[in-house]
Amino acid sequence: MKSTLIFFLIGYFSVSCCAQNSDKNDGKSFLPIVNFSSQQDRENMMNQLGIKTLRPGYSGDNKAPNRANSDQALANPFPNYPDPLIFNNGNQVMNPQQWDKRRAEIIEDFEREVYGRVPKNVPKVNWKVKVIDSEYIGFTPVIAKQLVGQLDNSNYPLLNVNIAMTLVLPANAKDPVPLLIMFGPSILPAPSQPNREDLELINHAVKDLLIKSNPELKAIFEKYPAYQPIASQNSRINPISARPIGDPPTAEQLIAAGWGYLLLDPTSIQADSGAELTKGIIGLTNKGQPRKPEDWGALRAWAWGASQAFDYLSTEPKVNIKKVGIEGVSRYGKAALVTMAFDQRFAIGLIASSGQGGTKPARRNFGEAVENLAGGAHYWMAGNYLKYAADQAKFGSKNANDIPVESNQLIALCAPRLTFISHGAPSMGDSNWLDHQGSYMATVSAGKVYKLLGAKDIGVSNDYKIEKMPSVNTGLLEGKLAWRQHDGGHTDAPNIKYFIQWANKFL
């Protein structure tokens, strides 16, 4: 750690010299990008916070000596979660008007201690269309549009950030459609291909070019007259007979139900790496320099990107902007929940298998822990989050029970909007690491805010200490807060049809 501190101080004084020289160059010199490894970045934050050592995280390997707890009897060392309807001063929230003040109080704690703050100097996004294509998903014609959101980097030209996303809408929809933003690669669903006549013209031109560059190829082409350098990419397979057993893909279900969807590439916003925090949108706003303790982490950056996508969708006349949702699985399930909690314009959330930092209570000693995120994924969170895994520090030590907020409150921030909490089965790969029981407990507790705001929750009491988690494939889908654990793995695909039916009922 001492070597890292020396490295950081050298970098700091070098940067200071550069800053002093910038005035001599008419403001055209910029501080160089600081390139830390993930470990160096974490140690730099520890130095800022006065942390000497962090407690190690737990292992998901049941045979490891530091294996994570999987015994429910030992899972609740801190059984009392912060109440979403109790102000920090101890007063009770009595009505929806008071909830607005309490909501702001919870937001402030999450921003400062857990996810970080979006800076005021975030550059403007300029959206440009790369491709517009007429395609089919199943038997439904769609319009697919690939877009790039270019961020203004005039204040720091050393970094370029271009947000990648693909918008897909039913071509024949008469009215604006509901839409689900999903974190994932920005890819076209089924790019249209040249017909037979056009492909023949392309191949003639390709052969001519190849022969000009290598005359010996003429004899080869004459020997194989039917050969085409570019083959048709149309498989001509019957789409019904080729369908695998089970539900259609998520995109096909959405389009068939009259929805649109948008694929938002989170790594085009901020890399999923602790070594990249001086790059991406976080690096651009910090001008290539390391974060401060309250600066945003990747989860908040990905959520910010989803809000930028929402801004763009408000310009699309075929999208019903009042019916836009956000979806994500695993780390992107965390990001989807953060998006839903902080941006009240989103009407629907599908939060899948999100674990620690998502729906799992930090105070639960079961599976993944605060120490795991602090040690292996600190870049998802604000720097201040490291304090709660501190073993030795200038402030002593802290643990999960010292965090002023909890996952039940994060879910409560979504109230009274439609929020579907999804999990799979541990036996199928949705690991115990995610703490399904804890996620259910947080959902139960959050329900009291839905009730306060006049919306039905999952339909049970809000005593998370006594309510029993439903069996697999038993959905609690009668309220605006919903829960369902399917019998698949680490995915939300088996819950998509239930999610669409549930959302359509309320929309």
Coordinates of C-alpha atoms in Angstrom, one line a residue:
M1 CA 0.0 0.0 0.0
K2 CA 2.9 2.4 0.8
S3 CA 4.3 1.9 -2.7
T4 CA 0.9 2.7 -4.2
L5 CA 0.7 5.9 -2.0
I6 CA 4.1 7.0 -3.2
F7 CA 3.0 6.3 -6.8
F8 CA -0.1 8.4 -6.3
L9 CA 1.8 11.3 -4.7
I10 CA 4.3 11.3 -7.6
G11 CA 1.4 11.4 -10.0
Y12 CA -0.3 14.1 -8.0
F13 CA 2.7 16.4 -8.0
S14 CA 3.3 15.7 -11.7
V15 CA -0.3 16.6 -12.4
S16 CA 0.1 19.8 -10.3
C17 CA 3.1 20.8 -12.5
C18 CA 1.0 20.2 -15.6
A19 CA -1.8 22.3 -14.2
Q20 CA 0.6 25.2 -13.5
N21 CA 1.8 25.0 -17.1
S22 CA -1.6 24.9 -18.6
D23 CA -2.1 28.7 -18.5
K24 CA 1.1 29.1 -20.6
N25 CA -0.6 27.0 -23.4
D26 CA -3.8 29.1 -23.6
G27 CA -5.7 26.5 -21.7
K28 CA -5.1 23.8 -24.4
S29 CA -3.1 21.5 -22.1
F30 CA -5.0 18.9 -20.1
L31 CA -4.0 16.7 -17.2
P32 CA -2.9 13.3 -18.4
I33 CA -5.2 10.3 -17.7
V34 CA -4.2 8.5 -14.5
N35 CA -3.8 4.8 -15.2
F36 CA -4.4 2.7 -12.1
S37 CA -4.9 -1.0 -11.8
S38 CA -8.0 -2.0 -10.0
Q39 CA -6.0 -2.7 -6.9
Q40 CA -4.2 0.7 -7.1
D41 CA -7.5 2.4 -7.5
R42 CA -9.0 0.7 -4.4
E43 CA -5.9 1.5 -2.4
N44 CA -6.0 5.1 -3.5
M45 CA -9.6 5.3 -2.2
M46 CA -8.6 3.6 1.1
N47 CA -5.8 6.2 1.6
Q48 CA -8.4 9.0 1.0
L49 CA -10.7 7.4 3.6
G50 CA -7.9 6.5 6.1
I51 CA -8.5 2.8 5.8
K52 CA -5.5 0.6 6.6
T53 CA -7.1 -2.9 6.0
L54 CA -10.4 -4.3 4.7
R55 CA -11.9 -7.5 5.8
P56 CA -11.7 -10.2 3.1
G57 CA -14.8 -11.3 1.3
Y58 CA -16.3 -14.7 1.4
S59 CA -16.0 -17.5 -1.1
G60 CA -18.8 -19.1 -3.0
D61 CA -17.0 -22.5 -2.9
N62 CA -18.5 -24.5 -0.1
K63 CA -15.2 -26.3 0.4
A64 CA -13.2 -23.1 0.9
P65 CA -12.1 -22.2 4.5
N66 CA -13.7 -18.7 4.1
R67 CA -16.9 -20.0 2.5
A68 CA -20.0 -17.8 2.6
N69 CA -22.6 -18.7 5.2
S70 CA -25.5 -20.8 3.8
D71 CA -27.2 -21.5 7.1
Q72 CA -30.4 -19.5 7.5
A73 CA -30.1 -19.9 11.3
L74 CA -27.0 -17.8 11.2
A75 CA -28.1 -15.4 8.5
N76 CA -29.5 -12.5 10.6
P77 CA -26.8 -11.1 12.9
F78 CA -28.4 -7.6 12.3
P79 CA -32.1 -8.4 12.1
N80 CA -33.4 -4.9 12.3
Y81 CA -33.4 -3.1 8.9
P82 CA -33.8 0.7 8.6
D83 CA -37.5 1.4 8.3
P84 CA -38.4 3.3 5.1
L85 CA -41.2 5.1 6.9
I86 CA -39.1 6.3 9.8
F87 CA -37.3 9.6 9.4
N88 CA -33.7 9.8 10.4
N89 CA -34.8 11.8 13.5
G90 CA -37.1 8.9 14.5
N91 CA -40.4 10.5 13.5
Q92 CA -43.0 8.4 11.6
V93 CA -44.0 9.1 8.1
M94 CA -47.8 9.5 8.3
N95 CA -48.9 10.4 4.7
P96 CA -47.8 10.6 1.1
Q97 CA -46.7 14.2 1.4
Q98 CA -44.3 13.3 4.2
W99 CA -43.1 10.4 2.1
D100 CA -41.7 12.9 -0.4
K101 CA -39.5 14.3 2.3
R102 CA -38.5 10.9 3.6
R103 CA -37.7 9.8 0.0
A104 CA -35.3 12.7 -0.4
E105 CA -33.6 11.7 2.9
I106 CA -33.1 8.1 1.8
I107 CA -31.8 9.3 -1.6
E108 CA -29.2 11.5 0.1
D109 CA -27.9 8.6 2.2
F110 CA -27.7 6.2 -0.8
E111 CA -25.9 8.9 -2.9
R112 CA -23.4 9.7 -0.2
E113 CA -22.6 6.3 1.2
V114 CA -23.5 3.6 -1.4
Y115 CA -23.8 4.5 -5.1
G116 CA -22.3 8.0 -5.3
R117 CA -23.5 11.3 -6.8
V118 CA -24.0 12.1 -10.4
P119 CA -21.8 15.2 -10.9
K120 CA -23.3 18.5 -12.0
N121 CA -20.9 18.8 -14.9
V122 CA -21.9 15.7 -16.9
P123 CA -21.6 16.6 -20.6
K124 CA -24.5 16.7 -22.9
V125 CA -25.3 13.7 -25.1
N126 CA -25.7 14.2 -28.9
W127 CA -27.6 11.3 -30.4
K128 CA -26.8 10.2 -34.0
V129 CA -28.5 7.4 -36.0
K130 CA -26.0 4.9 -37.5
V131 CA -28.5 2.5 -39.1
I132 CA -32.2 2.2 -39.7
D133 CA -33.3 -1.2 -40.9
S134 CA -36.6 -3.0 -41.7
E135 CA -36.4 -6.4 -40.2
Y136 CA -38.5 -9.2 -38.8
I137 CA -38.7 -10.7 -35.3
G138 CA -40.6 -13.9 -35.6
F139 CA -43.4 -13.0 -38.1
T140 CA -43.7 -9.4 -36.9
P141 CA -42.1 -6.6 -39.0
V142 CA -40.0 -4.2 -37.0
I143 CA -38.0 -1.0 -37.5
A144 CA -34.6 -1.4 -35.9
K145 CA -32.5 1.7 -35.3
Q146 CA -28.9 1.7 -34.1
L147 CA -27.8 4.9 -32.4
V148 CA -24.6 6.4 -30.9
G149 CA -24.8 9.0 -28.1
Q150 CA -21.7 11.1 -28.5
L151 CA -20.7 13.0 -25.3
D152 CA -19.3 16.5 -25.5
N153 CA -15.7 16.1 -24.5
S154 CA -14.6 19.7 -25.3
N155 CA -13.6 20.1 -21.6
Y156 CA -11.4 17.0 -21.8
P157 CA -10.6 15.9 -25.3
L158 CA -8.3 13.1 -24.2
L159 CA -11.4 10.9 -23.6
N160 CA -14.2 9.9 -26.0
V161 CA -17.4 8.4 -24.7
N162 CA -20.0 7.1 -27.2
I163 CA -23.1 5.4 -25.8
A164 CA -24.3 2.5 -28.0
M165 CA -27.9 1.4 -28.1
T166 CA -30.4 -0.2 -30.5
L167 CA -34.1 0.7 -30.6
V168 CA -36.6 -1.9 -32.0
L169 CA -40.2 -1.0 -32.5
P170 CA -43.2 -2.9 -34.2
A171 CA -43.5 -1.5 -37.7
N172 CA -47.2 -1.7 -37.9
A173 CA -48.2 -0.3 -34.4
K174 CA -51.1 2.2 -34.7
D175 CA -50.4 3.8 -31.3
P176 CA -47.3 4.6 -29.3
V177 CA -46.1 1.4 -27.6
P178 CA -44.8 0.4 -24.2
L179 CA -41.0 -0.1 -24.2
L180 CA -38.5 -2.0 -22.1
I181 CA -34.9 -0.8 -21.9
M182 CA -32.6 -3.8 -21.4
F183 CA -28.9 -3.7 -20.5
G184 CA -27.0 -5.6 -23.1
P185 CA -25.0 -5.5 -26.4
S186 CA -26.3 -3.0 -29.0
I187 CA -27.1 -5.4 -31.8
L188 CA -29.6 -5.5 -34.6
P189 CA -32.1 -8.4 -34.2
A190 CA -32.1 -9.7 -37.8
P191 CA -30.3 -7.4 -40.2
S192 CA -32.0 -7.5 -43.7
Q193 CA -30.0 -9.2 -46.4
P194 CA -29.7 -8.5 -50.2
N195 CA -32.2 -10.5 -52.3
R196 CA -30.9 -13.1 -54.9
E197 CA -30.6 -10.6 -57.8
D198 CA -28.8 -8.0 -55.7
L199 CA -26.5 -10.6 -54.2
E200 CA -25.6 -11.8 -57.8
L201 CA -24.6 -8.3 -58.8
I202 CA -22.4 -8.0 -55.6
N203 CA -20.7 -11.3 -56.4
H204 CA -20.0 -10.3 -60.0
A205 CA -18.4 -7.1 -58.8
V206 CA -16.4 -9.0 -56.1
K207 CA -15.1 -11.5 -58.7
D208 CA -14.0 -8.7 -61.0
L209 CA -12.1 -7.0 -58.3
L210 CA -10.4 -10.2 -57.2
I211 CA -9.4 -11.0 -60.7
K212 CA -7.9 -7.6 -61.2
S213 CA -5.8 -7.9 -58.0
N214 CA -4.8 -11.5 -58.9
P215 CA -5.4 -12.6 -62.5
E216 CA -4.7 -16.3 -61.6
L217 CA -8.1 -16.4 -59.9
K218 CA -9.9 -16.1 -63.3
A219 CA -9.1 -19.8 -64.1
I220 CA -10.3 -20.8 -60.6
F221 CA -13.6 -19.0 -61.0
E222 CA -14.1 -20.6 -64.5
K223 CA -13.3 -24.0 -63.0
Y224 CA -16.1 -23.5 -60.3
P225 CA -18.7 -21.3 -62.2
A226 CA -21.4 -21.8 -59.5
Y227 CA -19.1 -20.6 -56.6
Q228 CA -20.1 -17.3 -55.0
P229 CA -17.5 -15.4 -52.8
I230 CA -20.4 -14.0 -50.7
A231 CA -23.0 -16.6 -49.8
S232 CA -26.5 -15.7 -48.7
Q233 CA -26.9 -15.3 -45.0
N234 CA -30.5 -16.4 -45.1
S235 CA -30.7 -19.9 -43.6
R236 CA -34.2 -20.5 -45.2
I237 CA -35.0 -22.6 -42.1
N238 CA -38.7 -22.8 -41.2
P239 CA -38.9 -20.5 -38.1
I240 CA -41.6 -22.7 -36.5
S241 CA -39.9 -26.1 -36.9
A242 CA -36.6 -24.5 -35.8
R243 CA -38.0 -23.1 -32.6
P244 CA -36.4 -24.7 -29.5
I245 CA -38.6 -26.2 -26.9
G246 CA -39.8 -23.6 -24.4
D247 CA -40.8 -19.9 -24.5
P248 CA -39.7 -17.7 -27.4
P249 CA -36.8 -15.3 -26.8
T250 CA -37.4 -12.2 -24.8
A251 CA -37.3 -9.9 -27.7
E252 CA -39.8 -11.9 -29.7
Q253 CA -42.2 -12.1 -26.7
L254 CA -42.0 -8.3 -26.2
I255 CA -42.6 -7.5 -29.9
A256 CA -45.5 -10.1 -30.2
A257 CA -47.1 -8.4 -27.2
G258 CA -47.0 -5.0 -28.9
W259 CA -44.0 -3.7 -27.0
G260 CA -40.8 -2.2 -28.2
Y261 CA -37.4 -2.6 -26.7
L262 CA -34.1 -0.9 -26.5
L263 CA -30.7 -2.6 -26.0
L264 CA -28.4 -0.3 -24.0
D265 CA -24.7 -1.3 -23.9
P266 CA -23.6 -0.5 -20.3
T267 CA -19.9 -0.9 -21.1
S268 CA -20.1 1.9 -23.7
I269 CA -21.1 4.2 -20.8
Q270 CA -18.6 2.9 -18.2
A271 CA -16.4 -0.2 -18.4
D272 CA -17.1 -3.0 -15.9
S273 CA -13.6 -2.7 -14.4
G274 CA -11.9 -1.0 -11.5
A275 CA -9.0 -0.2 -13.8
E276 CA -11.2 2.0 -16.0
L277 CA -12.6 4.5 -13.5
T278 CA -10.5 7.3 -15.0
K279 CA -12.1 6.6 -18.3
G280 CA -15.7 6.3 -19.5
I281 CA -18.3 8.8 -18.3
I282 CA -16.8 8.8 -14.8
G283 CA -13.4 9.5 -16.1
L284 CA -14.7 12.2 -18.5
T285 CA -16.4 14.1 -15.8
N286 CA -13.3 13.8 -13.6
K287 CA -11.0 14.7 -16.5
G288 CA -9.0 11.5 -16.2
Q289 CA -8.3 11.8 -12.5
P290 CA -9.2 9.3 -9.6
R291 CA -12.5 9.5 -7.8
K292 CA -13.3 11.2 -4.5
P293 CA -15.2 9.2 -1.9
E294 CA -18.7 10.5 -2.9
D295 CA -18.2 10.2 -6.6
W296 CA -20.4 7.8 -8.5
G297 CA -19.5 4.2 -9.3
A298 CA -20.3 2.1 -12.3
L299 CA -23.9 1.2 -11.1
R300 CA -24.9 4.8 -10.9
A301 CA -23.1 5.5 -14.2
W302 CA -25.1 2.8 -16.0
A303 CA -28.3 4.1 -14.4
W304 CA -27.4 7.6 -15.6
G305 CA -27.0 6.1 -19.1
A306 CA -30.5 4.6 -18.9
S307 CA -31.8 8.0 -18.1
Q308 CA -30.1 9.4 -21.1
A309 CA -31.7 6.7 -23.2
F310 CA -35.1 7.8 -21.7
D311 CA -34.4 11.3 -22.8
Y312 CA -33.9 10.1 -26.3
L313 CA -37.0 8.0 -26.3
S314 CA -39.0 11.1 -25.4
T315 CA -38.3 12.3 -29.0
E316 CA -39.6 9.1 -30.5
P317 CA -43.3 9.5 -31.4
K318 CA -43.9 5.7 -31.6
V319 CA -42.9 5.2 -28.0
N320 CA -45.3 5.7 -25.2
I321 CA -43.0 7.6 -22.9
K322 CA -45.3 7.1 -19.9
K323 CA -44.9 3.3 -20.3
V324 CA -41.1 2.9 -20.4
G325 CA -39.4 0.3 -18.2
I326 CA -35.9 -0.9 -17.3
E327 CA -34.6 -4.4 -17.0
G328 CA -31.4 -6.1 -15.9
V329 CA -30.0 -9.4 -14.6
S330 CA -27.2 -9.8 -12.0
R331 CA -25.0 -6.7 -11.9
Y332 CA -27.3 -5.1 -14.5
G333 CA -30.2 -6.1 -12.2
K334 CA -28.5 -3.9 -9.6
A335 CA -28.2 -1.1 -12.2
A336 CA -31.8 -1.5 -13.2
L337 CA -33.0 -1.1 -9.6
V338 CA -30.7 1.9 -9.1
T339 CA -32.2 3.4 -12.3
M340 CA -35.8 2.8 -11.1
A341 CA -35.1 4.2 -7.7
F342 CA -33.4 7.4 -8.7
D343 CA -35.3 8.3 -11.9
Q344 CA -39.1 8.4 -11.2
R345 CA -39.9 8.8 -14.9
F346 CA -39.5 5.0 -15.4
A347 CA -42.9 3.4 -15.0
I348 CA -41.8 -0.3 -14.8
G349 CA -38.8 -2.2 -13.5
L350 CA -37.9 -5.9 -14.0
I351 CA -35.1 -6.5 -11.4
A352 CA -33.6 -10.0 -11.8
S353 CA -31.1 -11.9 -9.6
S354 CA -29.5 -8.6 -8.4
G355 CA -27.8 -9.8 -5.2
Q356 CA -25.6 -7.6 -3.0
G357 CA -25.9 -4.0 -4.0
G358 CA -29.3 -4.7 -5.4
T359 CA -32.3 -6.4 -3.6
K360 CA -30.2 -8.4 -1.2
P361 CA -29.9 -6.9 2.3
A362 CA -26.4 -6.0 3.2
R363 CA -27.2 -6.8 6.8
R364 CA -27.8 -10.5 5.9
N365 CA -24.9 -12.9 6.5
F366 CA -25.8 -15.2 3.6
G367 CA -23.8 -15.5 0.4
E368 CA -22.3 -12.3 -1.1
A369 CA -21.4 -9.6 1.5
V370 CA -20.3 -6.0 1.6
E371 CA -16.7 -7.2 1.9
N372 CA -17.0 -9.0 -1.5
L373 CA -18.1 -5.8 -3.3
A374 CA -15.5 -3.7 -1.4
G375 CA -12.7 -6.2 -2.3
G376 CA -13.7 -7.3 -5.8
A377 CA -16.2 -4.8 -7.3
H378 CA -15.5 -1.6 -5.4
Y379 CA -15.9 0.3 -8.7
W380 CA -19.6 -0.5 -8.8
M381 CA -20.1 1.6 -5.7
A382 CA -19.1 5.0 -4.3
G383 CA -15.8 5.2 -2.6
N384 CA -17.5 5.7 0.8
Y385 CA -18.9 2.1 0.5
L386 CA -15.4 0.8 1.4
K387 CA -15.8 2.1 5.0
Y388 CA -18.3 -0.6 5.8
A389 CA -15.8 -3.3 5.1
A390 CA -13.0 -1.6 7.1
D391 CA -11.2 -3.7 9.6
Q392 CA -8.6 -1.1 10.6
A393 CA -9.1 2.6 9.9
K394 CA -8.7 6.1 11.4
F395 CA -12.4 5.8 12.4
G396 CA -12.0 2.3 13.8
S397 CA -14.0 -0.3 12.0
K398 CA -17.4 -0.5 10.5
N399 CA -19.7 -3.2 9.2
A400 CA -22.9 -3.6 7.2
N401 CA -25.0 -2.6 10.2
D402 CA -23.4 0.8 10.1
I403 CA -24.7 1.6 6.6
P404 CA -27.5 4.1 7.1
V405 CA -29.7 2.6 4.4
E406 CA -30.7 -0.9 3.2
S407 CA -32.1 -2.7 0.2
N408 CA -35.7 -2.6 1.4
Q409 CA -35.5 1.2 1.2
L410 CA -34.0 1.0 -2.3
I411 CA -37.0 -1.0 -3.4
A412 CA -39.3 1.4 -1.6
L413 CA -37.9 4.3 -3.6
C414 CA -39.6 2.7 -6.6
A415 CA -43.1 3.0 -5.0
P416 CA -45.8 3.2 -6.2
R417 CA -44.5 2.3 -9.7
L418 CA -44.6 -1.2 -11.2
T419 CA -41.6 -3.2 -9.8
F420 CA -41.2 -7.0 -10.5
I421 CA -38.5 -8.7 -8.4
S422 CA -37.3 -11.9 -10.2
H423 CA -35.1 -14.8 -9.2
G424 CA -34.3 -18.2 -10.5
A425 CA -33.7 -21.5 -8.7
P426 CA -30.3 -22.2 -6.9
S427 CA -30.4 -25.8 -8.2
M428 CA -30.5 -24.5 -11.8
G429 CA -27.7 -22.0 -11.4
D430 CA -29.2 -18.9 -9.7
S431 CA -26.8 -19.4 -6.8
N432 CA -27.5 -19.2 -3.1
W433 CA -24.9 -16.4 -3.3
L434 CA -27.7 -14.1 -4.3
D435 CA -29.7 -14.7 -1.1
H436 CA -33.2 -15.2 -2.4
Q437 CA -34.6 -15.2 1.1
G438 CA -33.1 -11.9 1.9
S439 CA -34.3 -10.4 -1.4
Y440 CA -37.8 -11.6 -0.4
M441 CA -37.5 -10.0 3.0
A442 CA -36.5 -6.7 1.5
T443 CA -39.5 -6.8 -0.9
V444 CA -41.9 -7.6 2.0
S445 CA -40.6 -4.6 4.0
A446 CA -40.7 -2.2 1.0
G447 CA -44.4 -3.1 0.5
K448 CA -45.4 -0.7 3.4
V449 CA -44.5 2.3 1.2
Y450 CA -46.6 1.0 -1.7
K451 CA -49.6 0.7 0.8
L452 CA -49.0 4.2 2.1
L453 CA -49.2 5.5 -1.4
G454 CA -52.4 3.7 -2.2
A455 CA -50.9 0.8 -4.2
K456 CA -51.1 -2.9 -3.6
D457 CA -47.9 -4.7 -2.8
I458 CA -47.2 -8.4 -3.0
G459 CA -50.2 -9.1 -0.8
V460 CA -48.7 -10.1 2.5
S461 CA -48.0 -8.4 5.8
N462 CA -44.9 -6.2 5.9
D463 CA -43.3 -8.1 8.7
Y464 CA -40.2 -9.4 6.9
K465 CA -39.1 -11.3 10.0
I466 CA -42.0 -13.8 9.9
E467 CA -43.3 -13.9 6.3
K468 CA -42.3 -17.1 4.4
M469 CA -40.9 -17.0 0.9
P470 CA -43.2 -18.6 -1.6
S471 CA -42.2 -21.8 -3.4
V472 CA -40.6 -21.7 -6.8
N473 CA -43.0 -20.9 -9.6
T474 CA -45.5 -19.3 -7.2
G475 CA -45.9 -15.7 -8.3
L476 CA -47.2 -12.9 -6.1
L477 CA -48.4 -10.7 -9.1
E478 CA -51.6 -9.0 -7.9
G479 CA -50.1 -5.7 -6.9
K480 CA -47.8 -3.1 -8.4
L481 CA -45.0 -4.7 -6.4
A482 CA -44.5 -8.2 -7.6
W483 CA -42.3 -11.3 -6.8
R484 CA -41.7 -14.5 -8.7
Q485 CA -39.0 -17.1 -8.4
H486 CA -38.9 -19.3 -11.5
D487 CA -37.4 -22.7 -12.0
G488 CA -34.6 -21.7 -14.4
G489 CA -31.1 -20.4 -13.7
H490 CA -29.4 -17.0 -13.6
T491 CA -31.7 -15.3 -16.0
D492 CA -35.1 -13.7 -16.1
A493 CA -36.2 -15.3 -19.4
P494 CA -38.6 -17.8 -17.7
N495 CA -40.4 -14.8 -16.0
I496 CA -40.8 -12.7 -19.1
K497 CA -44.2 -13.9 -20.1
Y498 CA -45.5 -13.4 -16.5
F499 CA -43.9 -10.0 -16.5
I500 CA -45.6 -8.9 -19.7
Q501 CA -49.0 -10.1 -18.6
W502 CA -48.6 -8.5 -15.2
A503 CA -47.4 -5.2 -16.7
N504 CA -50.1 -5.1 -19.3
K505 CA -52.8 -5.6 -16.6
F506 CA -51.8 -2.3 -14.9
L507 CA -50.7 -0.4 -18.0

